[in-house]
PDB file of C-alpha atoms and ligand atoms in Angstrom:
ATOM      1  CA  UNK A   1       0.000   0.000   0.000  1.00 90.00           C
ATOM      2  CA  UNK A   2       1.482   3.095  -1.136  1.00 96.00           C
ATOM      3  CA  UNK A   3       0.684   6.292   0.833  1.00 98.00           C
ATOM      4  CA  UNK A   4      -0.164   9.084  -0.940  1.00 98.00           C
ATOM      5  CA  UNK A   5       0.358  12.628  -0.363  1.00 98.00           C
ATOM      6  CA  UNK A   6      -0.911  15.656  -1.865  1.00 98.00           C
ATOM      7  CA  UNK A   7       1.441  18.590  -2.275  1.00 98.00           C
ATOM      8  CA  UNK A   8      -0.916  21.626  -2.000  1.00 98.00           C
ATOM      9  CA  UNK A   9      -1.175  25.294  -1.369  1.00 96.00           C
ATOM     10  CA  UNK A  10      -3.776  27.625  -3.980  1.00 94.00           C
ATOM     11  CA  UNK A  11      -1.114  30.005  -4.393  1.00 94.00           C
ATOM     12  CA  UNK A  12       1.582  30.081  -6.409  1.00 95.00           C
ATOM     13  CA  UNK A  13       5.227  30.091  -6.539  1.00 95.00           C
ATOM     14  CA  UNK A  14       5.650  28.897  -2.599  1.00 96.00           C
ATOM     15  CA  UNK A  15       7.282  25.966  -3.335  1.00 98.00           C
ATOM     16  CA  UNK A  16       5.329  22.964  -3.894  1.00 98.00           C
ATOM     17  CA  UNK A  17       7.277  22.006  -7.078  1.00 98.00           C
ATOM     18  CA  UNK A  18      10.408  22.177  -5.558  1.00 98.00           C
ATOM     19  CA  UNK A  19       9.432  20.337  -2.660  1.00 98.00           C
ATOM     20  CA  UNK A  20       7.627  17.739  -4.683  1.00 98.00           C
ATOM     21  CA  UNK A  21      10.732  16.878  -7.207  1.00 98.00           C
ATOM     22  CA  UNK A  22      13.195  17.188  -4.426  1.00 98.00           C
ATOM     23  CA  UNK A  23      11.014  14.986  -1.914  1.00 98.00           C
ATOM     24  CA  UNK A  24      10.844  12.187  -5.005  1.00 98.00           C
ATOM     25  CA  UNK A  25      14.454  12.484  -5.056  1.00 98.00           C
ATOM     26  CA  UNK A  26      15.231  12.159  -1.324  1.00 98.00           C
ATOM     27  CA  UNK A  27      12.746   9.426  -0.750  1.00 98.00           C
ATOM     28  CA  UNK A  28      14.070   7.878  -3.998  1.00 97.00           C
ATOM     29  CA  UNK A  29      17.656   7.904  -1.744  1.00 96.00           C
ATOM     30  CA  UNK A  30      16.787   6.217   0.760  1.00 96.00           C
ATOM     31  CA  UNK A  31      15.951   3.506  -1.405  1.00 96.00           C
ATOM     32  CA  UNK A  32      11.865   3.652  -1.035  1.00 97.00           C
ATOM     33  CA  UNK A  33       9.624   3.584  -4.675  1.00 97.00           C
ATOM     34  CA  UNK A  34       8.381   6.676  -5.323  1.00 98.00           C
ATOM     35  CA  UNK A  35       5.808   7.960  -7.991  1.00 98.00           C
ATOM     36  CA  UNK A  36       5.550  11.915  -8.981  1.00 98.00           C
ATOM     37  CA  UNK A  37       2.211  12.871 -10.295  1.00 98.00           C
ATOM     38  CA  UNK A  38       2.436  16.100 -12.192  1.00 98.00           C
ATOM     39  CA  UNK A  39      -1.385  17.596 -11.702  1.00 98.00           C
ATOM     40  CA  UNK A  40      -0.231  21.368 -13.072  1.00 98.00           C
ATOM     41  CA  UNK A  41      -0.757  21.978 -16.801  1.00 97.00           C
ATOM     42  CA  UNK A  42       2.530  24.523 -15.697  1.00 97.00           C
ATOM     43  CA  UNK A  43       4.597  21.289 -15.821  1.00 98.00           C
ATOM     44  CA  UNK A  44       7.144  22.443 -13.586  1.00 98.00           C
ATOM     45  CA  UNK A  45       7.563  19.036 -11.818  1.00 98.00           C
ATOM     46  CA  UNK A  46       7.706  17.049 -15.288  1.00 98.00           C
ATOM     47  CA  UNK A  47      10.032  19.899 -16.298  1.00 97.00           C
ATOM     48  CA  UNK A  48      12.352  19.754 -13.118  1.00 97.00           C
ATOM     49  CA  UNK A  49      12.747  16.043 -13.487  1.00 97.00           C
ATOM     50  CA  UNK A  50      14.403  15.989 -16.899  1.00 96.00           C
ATOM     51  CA  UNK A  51      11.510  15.142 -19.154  1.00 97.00           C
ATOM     52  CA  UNK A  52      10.907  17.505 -22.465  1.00 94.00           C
ATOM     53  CA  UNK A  53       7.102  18.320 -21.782  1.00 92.00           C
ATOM     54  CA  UNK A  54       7.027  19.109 -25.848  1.00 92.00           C
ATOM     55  CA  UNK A  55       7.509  15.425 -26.314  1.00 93.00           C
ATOM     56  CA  UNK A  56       5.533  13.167 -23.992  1.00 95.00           C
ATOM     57  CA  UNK A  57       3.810  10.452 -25.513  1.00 94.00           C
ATOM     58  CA  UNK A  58       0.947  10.491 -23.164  1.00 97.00           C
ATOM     59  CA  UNK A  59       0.372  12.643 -20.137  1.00 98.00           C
ATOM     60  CA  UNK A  60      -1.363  12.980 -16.784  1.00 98.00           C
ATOM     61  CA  UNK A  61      -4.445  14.429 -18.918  1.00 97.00           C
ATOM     62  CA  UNK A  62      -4.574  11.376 -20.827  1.00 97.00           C
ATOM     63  CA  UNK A  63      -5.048   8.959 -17.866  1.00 97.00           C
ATOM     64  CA  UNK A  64      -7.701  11.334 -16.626  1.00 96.00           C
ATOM     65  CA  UNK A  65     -10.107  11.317 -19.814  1.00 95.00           C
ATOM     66  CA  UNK A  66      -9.491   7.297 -19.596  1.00 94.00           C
ATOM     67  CA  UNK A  67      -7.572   7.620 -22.960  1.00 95.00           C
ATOM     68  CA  UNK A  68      -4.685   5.895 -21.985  1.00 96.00           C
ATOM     69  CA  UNK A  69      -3.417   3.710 -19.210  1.00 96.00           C
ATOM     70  CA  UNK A  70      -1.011   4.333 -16.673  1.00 96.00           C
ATOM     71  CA  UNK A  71       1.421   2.196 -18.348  1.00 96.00           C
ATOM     72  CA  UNK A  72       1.664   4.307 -21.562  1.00 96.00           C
ATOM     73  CA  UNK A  73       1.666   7.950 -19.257  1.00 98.00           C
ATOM     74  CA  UNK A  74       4.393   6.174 -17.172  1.00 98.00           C
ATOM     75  CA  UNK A  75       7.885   8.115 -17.753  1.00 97.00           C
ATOM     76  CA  UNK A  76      10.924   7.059 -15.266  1.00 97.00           C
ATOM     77  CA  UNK A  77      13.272  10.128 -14.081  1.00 96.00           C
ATOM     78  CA  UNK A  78      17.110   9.810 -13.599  1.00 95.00           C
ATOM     79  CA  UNK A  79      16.414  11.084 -10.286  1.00 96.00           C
ATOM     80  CA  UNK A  80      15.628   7.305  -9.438  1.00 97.00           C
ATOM     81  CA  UNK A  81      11.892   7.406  -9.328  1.00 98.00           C
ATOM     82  CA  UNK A  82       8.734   7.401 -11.669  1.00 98.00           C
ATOM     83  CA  UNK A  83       6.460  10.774 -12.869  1.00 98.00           C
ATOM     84  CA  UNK A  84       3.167  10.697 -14.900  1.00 98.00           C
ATOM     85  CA  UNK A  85       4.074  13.684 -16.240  1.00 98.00           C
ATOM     86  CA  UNK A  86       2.054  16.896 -17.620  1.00 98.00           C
ATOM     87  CA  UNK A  87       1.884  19.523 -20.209  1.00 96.00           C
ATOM     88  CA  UNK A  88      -0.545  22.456 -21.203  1.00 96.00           C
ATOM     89  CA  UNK A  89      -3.147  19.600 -22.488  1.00 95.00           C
ATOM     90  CA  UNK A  90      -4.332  19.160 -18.828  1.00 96.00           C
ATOM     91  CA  UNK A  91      -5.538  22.512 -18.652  1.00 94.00           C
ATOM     92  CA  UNK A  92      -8.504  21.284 -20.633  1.00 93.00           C
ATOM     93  CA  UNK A  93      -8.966  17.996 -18.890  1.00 92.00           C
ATOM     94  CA  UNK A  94     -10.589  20.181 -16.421  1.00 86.00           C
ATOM     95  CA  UNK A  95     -13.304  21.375 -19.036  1.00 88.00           C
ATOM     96  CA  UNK A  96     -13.537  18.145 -20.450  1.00 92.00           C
ATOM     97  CA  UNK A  97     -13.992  16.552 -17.579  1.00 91.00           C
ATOM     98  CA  UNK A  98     -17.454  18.453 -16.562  1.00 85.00           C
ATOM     99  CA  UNK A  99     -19.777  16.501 -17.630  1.00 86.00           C
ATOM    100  CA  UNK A 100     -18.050  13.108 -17.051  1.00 87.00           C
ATOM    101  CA  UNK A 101     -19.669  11.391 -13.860  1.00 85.00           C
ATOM    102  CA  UNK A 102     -17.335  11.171 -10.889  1.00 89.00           C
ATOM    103  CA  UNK A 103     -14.784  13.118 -12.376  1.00 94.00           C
ATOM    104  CA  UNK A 104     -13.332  14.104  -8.951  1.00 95.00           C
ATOM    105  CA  UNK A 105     -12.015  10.000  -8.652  1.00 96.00           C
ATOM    106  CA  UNK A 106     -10.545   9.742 -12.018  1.00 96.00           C
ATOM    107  CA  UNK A 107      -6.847   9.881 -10.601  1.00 97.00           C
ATOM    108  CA  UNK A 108      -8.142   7.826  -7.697  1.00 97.00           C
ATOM    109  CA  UNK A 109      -9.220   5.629  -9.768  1.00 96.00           C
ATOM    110  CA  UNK A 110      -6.229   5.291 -12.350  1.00 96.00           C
ATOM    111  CA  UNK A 111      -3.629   5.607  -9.106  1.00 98.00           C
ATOM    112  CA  UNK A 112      -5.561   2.415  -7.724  1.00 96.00           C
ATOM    113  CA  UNK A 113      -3.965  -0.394 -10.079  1.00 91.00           C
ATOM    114  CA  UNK A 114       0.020   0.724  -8.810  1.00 96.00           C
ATOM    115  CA  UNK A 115      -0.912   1.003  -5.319  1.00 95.00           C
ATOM    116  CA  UNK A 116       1.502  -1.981  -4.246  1.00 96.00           C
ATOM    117  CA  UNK A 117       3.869  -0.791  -7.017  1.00 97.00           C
ATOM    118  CA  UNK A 118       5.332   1.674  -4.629  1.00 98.00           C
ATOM    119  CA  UNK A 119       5.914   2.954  -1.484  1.00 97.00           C
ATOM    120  CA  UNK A 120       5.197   6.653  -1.513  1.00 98.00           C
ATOM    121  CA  UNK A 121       3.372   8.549  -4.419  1.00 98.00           C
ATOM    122  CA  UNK A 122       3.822  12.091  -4.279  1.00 98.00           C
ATOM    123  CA  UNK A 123       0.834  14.552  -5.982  1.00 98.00           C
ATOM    124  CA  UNK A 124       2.145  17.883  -7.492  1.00 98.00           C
ATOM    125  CA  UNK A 125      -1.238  19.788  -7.576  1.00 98.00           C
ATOM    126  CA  UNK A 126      -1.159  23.295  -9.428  1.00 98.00           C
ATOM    127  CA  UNK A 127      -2.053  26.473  -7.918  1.00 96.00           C
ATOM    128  CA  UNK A 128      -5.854  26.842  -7.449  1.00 94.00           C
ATOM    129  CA  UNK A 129      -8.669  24.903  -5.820  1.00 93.00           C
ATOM    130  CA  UNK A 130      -9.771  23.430  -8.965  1.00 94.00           C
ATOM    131  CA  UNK A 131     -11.051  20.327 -10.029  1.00 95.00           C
ATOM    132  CA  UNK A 132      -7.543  19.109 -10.639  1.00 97.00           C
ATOM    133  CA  UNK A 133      -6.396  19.614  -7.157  1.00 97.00           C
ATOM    134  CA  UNK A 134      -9.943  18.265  -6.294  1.00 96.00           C
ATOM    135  CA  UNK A 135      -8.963  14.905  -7.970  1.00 97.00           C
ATOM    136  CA  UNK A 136      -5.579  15.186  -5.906  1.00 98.00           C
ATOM    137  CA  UNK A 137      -7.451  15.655  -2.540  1.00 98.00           C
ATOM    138  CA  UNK A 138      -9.666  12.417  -3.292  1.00 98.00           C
ATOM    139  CA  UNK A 139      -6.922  10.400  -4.348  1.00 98.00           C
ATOM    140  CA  UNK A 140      -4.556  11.494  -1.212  1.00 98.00           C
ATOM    141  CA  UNK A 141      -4.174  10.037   2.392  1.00 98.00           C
ATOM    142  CA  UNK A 142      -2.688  13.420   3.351  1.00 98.00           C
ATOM    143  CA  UNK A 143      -2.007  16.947   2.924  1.00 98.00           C
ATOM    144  CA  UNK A 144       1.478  18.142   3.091  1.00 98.00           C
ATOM    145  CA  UNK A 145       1.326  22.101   2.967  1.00 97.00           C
ATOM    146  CA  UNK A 146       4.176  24.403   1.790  1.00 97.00           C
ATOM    147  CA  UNK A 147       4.330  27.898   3.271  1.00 94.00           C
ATOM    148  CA  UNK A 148       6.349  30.757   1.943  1.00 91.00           C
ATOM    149  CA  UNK A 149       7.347  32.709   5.039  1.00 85.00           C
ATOM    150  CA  UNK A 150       6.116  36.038   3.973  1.00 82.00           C
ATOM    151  CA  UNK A 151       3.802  38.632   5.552  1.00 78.00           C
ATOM    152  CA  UNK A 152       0.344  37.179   3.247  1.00 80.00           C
ATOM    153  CA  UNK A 153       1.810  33.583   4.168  1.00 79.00           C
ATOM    154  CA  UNK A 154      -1.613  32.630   6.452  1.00 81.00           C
ATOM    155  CA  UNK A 155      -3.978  34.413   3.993  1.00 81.00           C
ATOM    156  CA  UNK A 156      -5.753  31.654   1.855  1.00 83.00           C
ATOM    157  CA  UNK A 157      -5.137  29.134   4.431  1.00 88.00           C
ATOM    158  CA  UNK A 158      -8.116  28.935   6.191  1.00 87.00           C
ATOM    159  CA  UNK A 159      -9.592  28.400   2.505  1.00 90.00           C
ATOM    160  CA  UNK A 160      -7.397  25.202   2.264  1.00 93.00           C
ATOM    161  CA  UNK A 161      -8.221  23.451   5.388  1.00 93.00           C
ATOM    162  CA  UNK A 162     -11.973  24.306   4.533  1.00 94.00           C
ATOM    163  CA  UNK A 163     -11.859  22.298   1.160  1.00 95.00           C
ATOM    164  CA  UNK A 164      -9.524  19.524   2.889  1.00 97.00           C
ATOM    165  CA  UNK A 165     -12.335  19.274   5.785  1.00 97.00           C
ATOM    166  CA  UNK A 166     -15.216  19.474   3.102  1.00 96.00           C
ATOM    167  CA  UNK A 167     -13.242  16.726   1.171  1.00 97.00           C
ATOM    168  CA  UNK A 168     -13.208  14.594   4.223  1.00 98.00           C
ATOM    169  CA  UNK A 169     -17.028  15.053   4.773  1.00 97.00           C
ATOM    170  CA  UNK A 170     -18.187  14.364   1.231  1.00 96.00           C
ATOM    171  CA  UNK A 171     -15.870  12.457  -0.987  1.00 96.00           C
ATOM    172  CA  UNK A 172     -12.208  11.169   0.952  1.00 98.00           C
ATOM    173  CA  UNK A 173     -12.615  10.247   4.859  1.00 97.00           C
ATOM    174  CA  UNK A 174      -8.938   9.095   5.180  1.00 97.00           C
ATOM    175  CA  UNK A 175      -8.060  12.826   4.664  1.00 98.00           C
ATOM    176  CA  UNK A 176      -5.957  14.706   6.792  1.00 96.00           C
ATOM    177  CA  UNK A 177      -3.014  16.826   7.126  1.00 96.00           C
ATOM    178  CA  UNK A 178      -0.053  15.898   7.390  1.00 97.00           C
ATOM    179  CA  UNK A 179       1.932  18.733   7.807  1.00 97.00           C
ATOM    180  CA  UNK A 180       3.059  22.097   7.037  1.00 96.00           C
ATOM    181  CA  UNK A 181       6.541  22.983   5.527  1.00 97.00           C
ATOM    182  CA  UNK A 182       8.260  26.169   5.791  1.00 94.00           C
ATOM    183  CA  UNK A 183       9.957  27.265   2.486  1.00 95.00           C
ATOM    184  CA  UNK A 184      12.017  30.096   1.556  1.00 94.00           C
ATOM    185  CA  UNK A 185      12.909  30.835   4.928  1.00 92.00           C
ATOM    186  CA  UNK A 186      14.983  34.056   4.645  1.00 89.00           C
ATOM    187  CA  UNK A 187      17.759  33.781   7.704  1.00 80.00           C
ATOM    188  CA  UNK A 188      18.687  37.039   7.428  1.00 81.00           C
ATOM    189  CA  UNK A 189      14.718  38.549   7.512  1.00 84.00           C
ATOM    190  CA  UNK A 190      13.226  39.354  10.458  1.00 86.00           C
ATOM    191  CA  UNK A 191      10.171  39.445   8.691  1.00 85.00           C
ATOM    192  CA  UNK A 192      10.469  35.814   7.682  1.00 83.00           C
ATOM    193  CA  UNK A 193      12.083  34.548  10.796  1.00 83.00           C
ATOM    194  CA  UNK A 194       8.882  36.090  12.783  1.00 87.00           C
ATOM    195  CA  UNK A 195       6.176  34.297  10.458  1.00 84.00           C
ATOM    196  CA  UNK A 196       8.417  31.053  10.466  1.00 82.00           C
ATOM    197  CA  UNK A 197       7.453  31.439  14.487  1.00 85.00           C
ATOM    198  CA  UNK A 198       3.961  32.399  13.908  1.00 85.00           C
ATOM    199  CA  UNK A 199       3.189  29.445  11.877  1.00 86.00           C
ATOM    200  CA  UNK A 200       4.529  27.028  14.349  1.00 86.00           C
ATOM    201  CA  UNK A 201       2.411  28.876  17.375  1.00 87.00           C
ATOM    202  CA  UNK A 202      -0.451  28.915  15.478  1.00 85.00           C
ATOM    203  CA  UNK A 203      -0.126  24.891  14.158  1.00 89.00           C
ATOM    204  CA  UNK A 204       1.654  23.691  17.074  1.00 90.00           C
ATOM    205  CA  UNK A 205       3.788  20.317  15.790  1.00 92.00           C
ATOM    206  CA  UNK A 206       2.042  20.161  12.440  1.00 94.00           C
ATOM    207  CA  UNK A 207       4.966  22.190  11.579  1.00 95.00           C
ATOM    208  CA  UNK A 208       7.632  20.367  10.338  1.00 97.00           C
ATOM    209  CA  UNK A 209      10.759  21.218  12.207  1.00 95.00           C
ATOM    210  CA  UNK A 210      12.956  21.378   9.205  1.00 96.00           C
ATOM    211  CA  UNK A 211      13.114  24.735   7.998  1.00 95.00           C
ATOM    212  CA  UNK A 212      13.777  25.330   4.185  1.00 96.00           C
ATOM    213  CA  UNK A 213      15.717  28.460   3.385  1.00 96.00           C
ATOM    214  CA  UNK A 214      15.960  30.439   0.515  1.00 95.00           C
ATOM    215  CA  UNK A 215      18.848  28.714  -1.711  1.00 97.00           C
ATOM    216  CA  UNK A 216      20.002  30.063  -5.194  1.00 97.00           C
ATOM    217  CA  UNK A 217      21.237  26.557  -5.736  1.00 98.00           C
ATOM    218  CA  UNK A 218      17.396  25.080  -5.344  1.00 98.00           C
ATOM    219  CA  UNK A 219      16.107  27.895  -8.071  1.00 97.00           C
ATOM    220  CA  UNK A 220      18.935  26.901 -10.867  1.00 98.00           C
ATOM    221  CA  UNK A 221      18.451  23.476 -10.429  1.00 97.00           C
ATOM    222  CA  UNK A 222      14.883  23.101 -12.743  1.00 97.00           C
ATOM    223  CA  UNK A 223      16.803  24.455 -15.411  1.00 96.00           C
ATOM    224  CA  UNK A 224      18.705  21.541 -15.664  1.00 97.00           C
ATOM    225  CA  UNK A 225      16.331  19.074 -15.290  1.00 96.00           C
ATOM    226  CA  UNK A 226      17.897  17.616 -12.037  1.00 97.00           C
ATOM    227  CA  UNK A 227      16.255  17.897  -8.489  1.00 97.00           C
ATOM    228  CA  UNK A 228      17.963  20.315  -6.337  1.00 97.00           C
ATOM    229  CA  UNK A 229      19.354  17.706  -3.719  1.00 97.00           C
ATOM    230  CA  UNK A 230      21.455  15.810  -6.693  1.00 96.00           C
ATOM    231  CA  UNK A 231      22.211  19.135  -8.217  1.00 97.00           C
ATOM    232  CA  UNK A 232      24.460  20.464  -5.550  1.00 97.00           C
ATOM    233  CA  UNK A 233      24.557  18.403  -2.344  1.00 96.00           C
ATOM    234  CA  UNK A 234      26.265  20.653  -0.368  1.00 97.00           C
ATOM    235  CA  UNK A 235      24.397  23.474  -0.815  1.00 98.00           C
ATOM    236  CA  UNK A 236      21.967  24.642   2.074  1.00 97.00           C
ATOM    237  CA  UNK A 237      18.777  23.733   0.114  1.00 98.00           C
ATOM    238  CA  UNK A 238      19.731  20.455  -0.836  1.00 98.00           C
ATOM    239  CA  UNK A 239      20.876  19.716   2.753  1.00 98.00           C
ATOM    240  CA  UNK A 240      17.362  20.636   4.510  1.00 98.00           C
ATOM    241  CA  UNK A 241      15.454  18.459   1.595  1.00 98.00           C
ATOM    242  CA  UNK A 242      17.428  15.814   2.401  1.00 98.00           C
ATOM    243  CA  UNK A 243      16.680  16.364   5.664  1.00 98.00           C
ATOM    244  CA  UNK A 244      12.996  17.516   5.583  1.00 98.00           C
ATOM    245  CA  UNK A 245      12.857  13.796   4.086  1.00 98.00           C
ATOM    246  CA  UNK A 246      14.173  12.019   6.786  1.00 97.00           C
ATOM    247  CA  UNK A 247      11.921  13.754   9.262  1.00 98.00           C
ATOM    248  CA  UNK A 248       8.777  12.727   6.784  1.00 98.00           C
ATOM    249  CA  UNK A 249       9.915   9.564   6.831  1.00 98.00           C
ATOM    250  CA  UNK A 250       9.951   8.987  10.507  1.00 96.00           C
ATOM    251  CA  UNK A 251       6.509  11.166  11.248  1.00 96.00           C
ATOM    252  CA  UNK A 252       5.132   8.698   8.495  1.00 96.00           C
ATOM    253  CA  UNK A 253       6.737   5.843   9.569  1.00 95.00           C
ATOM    254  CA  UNK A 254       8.175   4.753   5.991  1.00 95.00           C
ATOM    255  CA  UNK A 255       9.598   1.710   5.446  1.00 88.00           C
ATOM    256  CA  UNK A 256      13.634   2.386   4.981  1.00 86.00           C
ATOM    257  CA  UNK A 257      16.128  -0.067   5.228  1.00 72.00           C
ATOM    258  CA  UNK A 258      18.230   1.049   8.157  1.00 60.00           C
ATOM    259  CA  UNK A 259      21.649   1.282   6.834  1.00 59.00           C
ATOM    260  CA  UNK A 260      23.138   0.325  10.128  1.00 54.00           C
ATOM    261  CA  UNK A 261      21.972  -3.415   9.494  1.00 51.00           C
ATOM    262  CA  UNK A 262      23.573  -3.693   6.253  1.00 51.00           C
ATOM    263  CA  UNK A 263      26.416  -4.748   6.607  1.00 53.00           C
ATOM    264  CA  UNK A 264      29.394  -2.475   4.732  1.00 51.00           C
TER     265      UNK A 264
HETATM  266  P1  ADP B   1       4.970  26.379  -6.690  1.00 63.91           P
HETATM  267  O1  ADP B   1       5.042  24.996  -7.245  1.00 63.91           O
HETATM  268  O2  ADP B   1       4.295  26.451  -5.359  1.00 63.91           O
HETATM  269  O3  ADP B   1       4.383  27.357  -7.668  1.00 63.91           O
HETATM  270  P2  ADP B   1       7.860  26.411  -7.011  1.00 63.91           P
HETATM  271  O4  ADP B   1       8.368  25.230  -6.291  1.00 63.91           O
HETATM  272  O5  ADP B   1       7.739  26.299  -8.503  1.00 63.91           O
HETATM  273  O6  ADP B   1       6.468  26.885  -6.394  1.00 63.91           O
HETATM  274  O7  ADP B   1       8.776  27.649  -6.629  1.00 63.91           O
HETATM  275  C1  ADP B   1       8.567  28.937  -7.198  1.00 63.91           C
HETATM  276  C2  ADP B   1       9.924  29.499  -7.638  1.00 63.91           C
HETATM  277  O8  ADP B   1      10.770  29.671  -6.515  1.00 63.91           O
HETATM  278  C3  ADP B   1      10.676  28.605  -8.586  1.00 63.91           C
HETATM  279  O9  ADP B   1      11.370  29.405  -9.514  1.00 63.91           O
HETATM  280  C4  ADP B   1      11.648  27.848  -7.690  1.00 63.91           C
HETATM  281  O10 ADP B   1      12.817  27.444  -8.387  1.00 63.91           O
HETATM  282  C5  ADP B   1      11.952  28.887  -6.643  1.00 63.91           C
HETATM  283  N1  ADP B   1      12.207  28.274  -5.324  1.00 63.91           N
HETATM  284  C6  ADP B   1      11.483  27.342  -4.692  1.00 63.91           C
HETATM  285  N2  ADP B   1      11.984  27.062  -3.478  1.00 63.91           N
HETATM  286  C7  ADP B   1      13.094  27.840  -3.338  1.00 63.91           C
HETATM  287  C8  ADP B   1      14.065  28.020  -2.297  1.00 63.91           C
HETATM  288  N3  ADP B   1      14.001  27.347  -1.148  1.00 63.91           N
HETATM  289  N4  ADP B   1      15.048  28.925  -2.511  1.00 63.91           N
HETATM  290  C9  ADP B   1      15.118  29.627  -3.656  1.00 63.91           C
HETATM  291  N5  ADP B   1      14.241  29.505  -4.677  1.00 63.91           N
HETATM  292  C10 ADP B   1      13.238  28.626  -4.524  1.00 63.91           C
HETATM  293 MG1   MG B   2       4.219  24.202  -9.034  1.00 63.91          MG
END
């Protein structure tokens, strides 16, 4: 049983791509079978990971209009894990999708046949509470939440959990959230350092305790189609996804191999 996560947060540019193709590629580390799911007709994710979004054979909007199977949408990265991956096409699945019955379940649904194919599978959902990110929320055990750590950071929230808890009423009772994940943490801002606080007052140890900062190395690394952790390990960004990871891992209680019992 895989257990799947949606990566969500209606506004834009706070870091949900980055977190998304850099968790895949930590998770992916530590040796556990990850799947990427590209839900943004943006692309970023499918972008970040290598793959030429001009080319795919079939995409995420594909599997959701039941015109092709996960097989054929299927894509592996180099980062070491798979990605259904996206492209502008899936900004009509949404449209198309209207008058289809139970078109909230479609990735549910399609998600449902590689459940015991891996061990984590990781939703990238764009930035909007649309019926994409609706499809996410069904298909999801949990919310994991990145915050920018600006001034407008808690604006919008309260809109969030009230879809997650309407989700939970109506259409996905395993719902909840998981977490929330500080991004772009600015060590140098006061500004940023006293929201970073405010968050964690205000949602107690929901808050992850890993703290990402703002990393130039993280931003260049899309552009060459390589998560940031691979792309420069010993920068500060990769560091705190690797280590954002490991803390997911144990508040989820993945299944890692301890390295200490393998013998060198
Ligand atoms: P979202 O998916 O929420 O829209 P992204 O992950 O695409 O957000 O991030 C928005 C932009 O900020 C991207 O250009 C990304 O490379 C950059 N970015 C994300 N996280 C960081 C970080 N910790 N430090 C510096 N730049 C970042
Ligand atoms: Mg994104």
């Amino acid at each position: 049983m895989a257990l799947t996560l949606a990566i969500t947060n209606q506004k834009g540019g706070v870091g949900k791509t980055t977190t998304a193709v850099n968790l895949a590629a930590g998770l992916a580390m530590r040796g556990l079978r990850v799947l990427l799911v590209d839900l943004d007709p943006q692309a970023n994710a499918t972008m970040g990971c290598g793959l030429d979004k001009q080319h795919l054979p079939k995409t995420v909007y594909h599997l959701l209009l039941e015109t092709a199977t996960l097989t054929d949408v299927r894509q592996t990265a180099d980062a070491g894990f798979d990605i259904l991956p996206a492209n502008r096409d899936l900004a009509g699945a949404e449209v198309e999708m209207v008058t289809l019955l139970a078109r909230e379940q479609r990735l549910k649904g399609a998600l449902a046949d590689v459940d015991d194919d891996y061990d984590v599978i990781l939703l990238d959902c764009p930035p909007a509470l649309n019926l994409l990110t609706l499809n996410g929320l069904v298909a999801a055990d949990a919310v994991l939440i990145p915050m920018q750590c600006e001034y407008y950071a808690l604006e919008g929230l309260s809109d969030l959990v009230n879809t997650i808890r309407m989700v939970k009423k109506h259409l996905n009772n395993r719902i909840d959230i998981l977490g929330l994940l500080r991004t772009m943490v600015d060590n140098r801002s006061t500004l940023s350092q006293q929201v970073a606080e405010q968050l964690q007052k205000h949602f107690g140890n929901k808050v992850f305790d890993t703290v990402i900062p703002r990393n130039v190395r993280l931003a260049e690394a899309p552009s060459h189609g390589i998560p940031g952790l691979l792309y420069d390990k010993t920068s500060r960004g990769a560091q705190a996804y690797a280590a954002f990871t490991d803390e997911l891992i144990e508040r989820c209680k993945l299944p890692v191999v301890d390295d200490s019992a393998v013998p060198a």
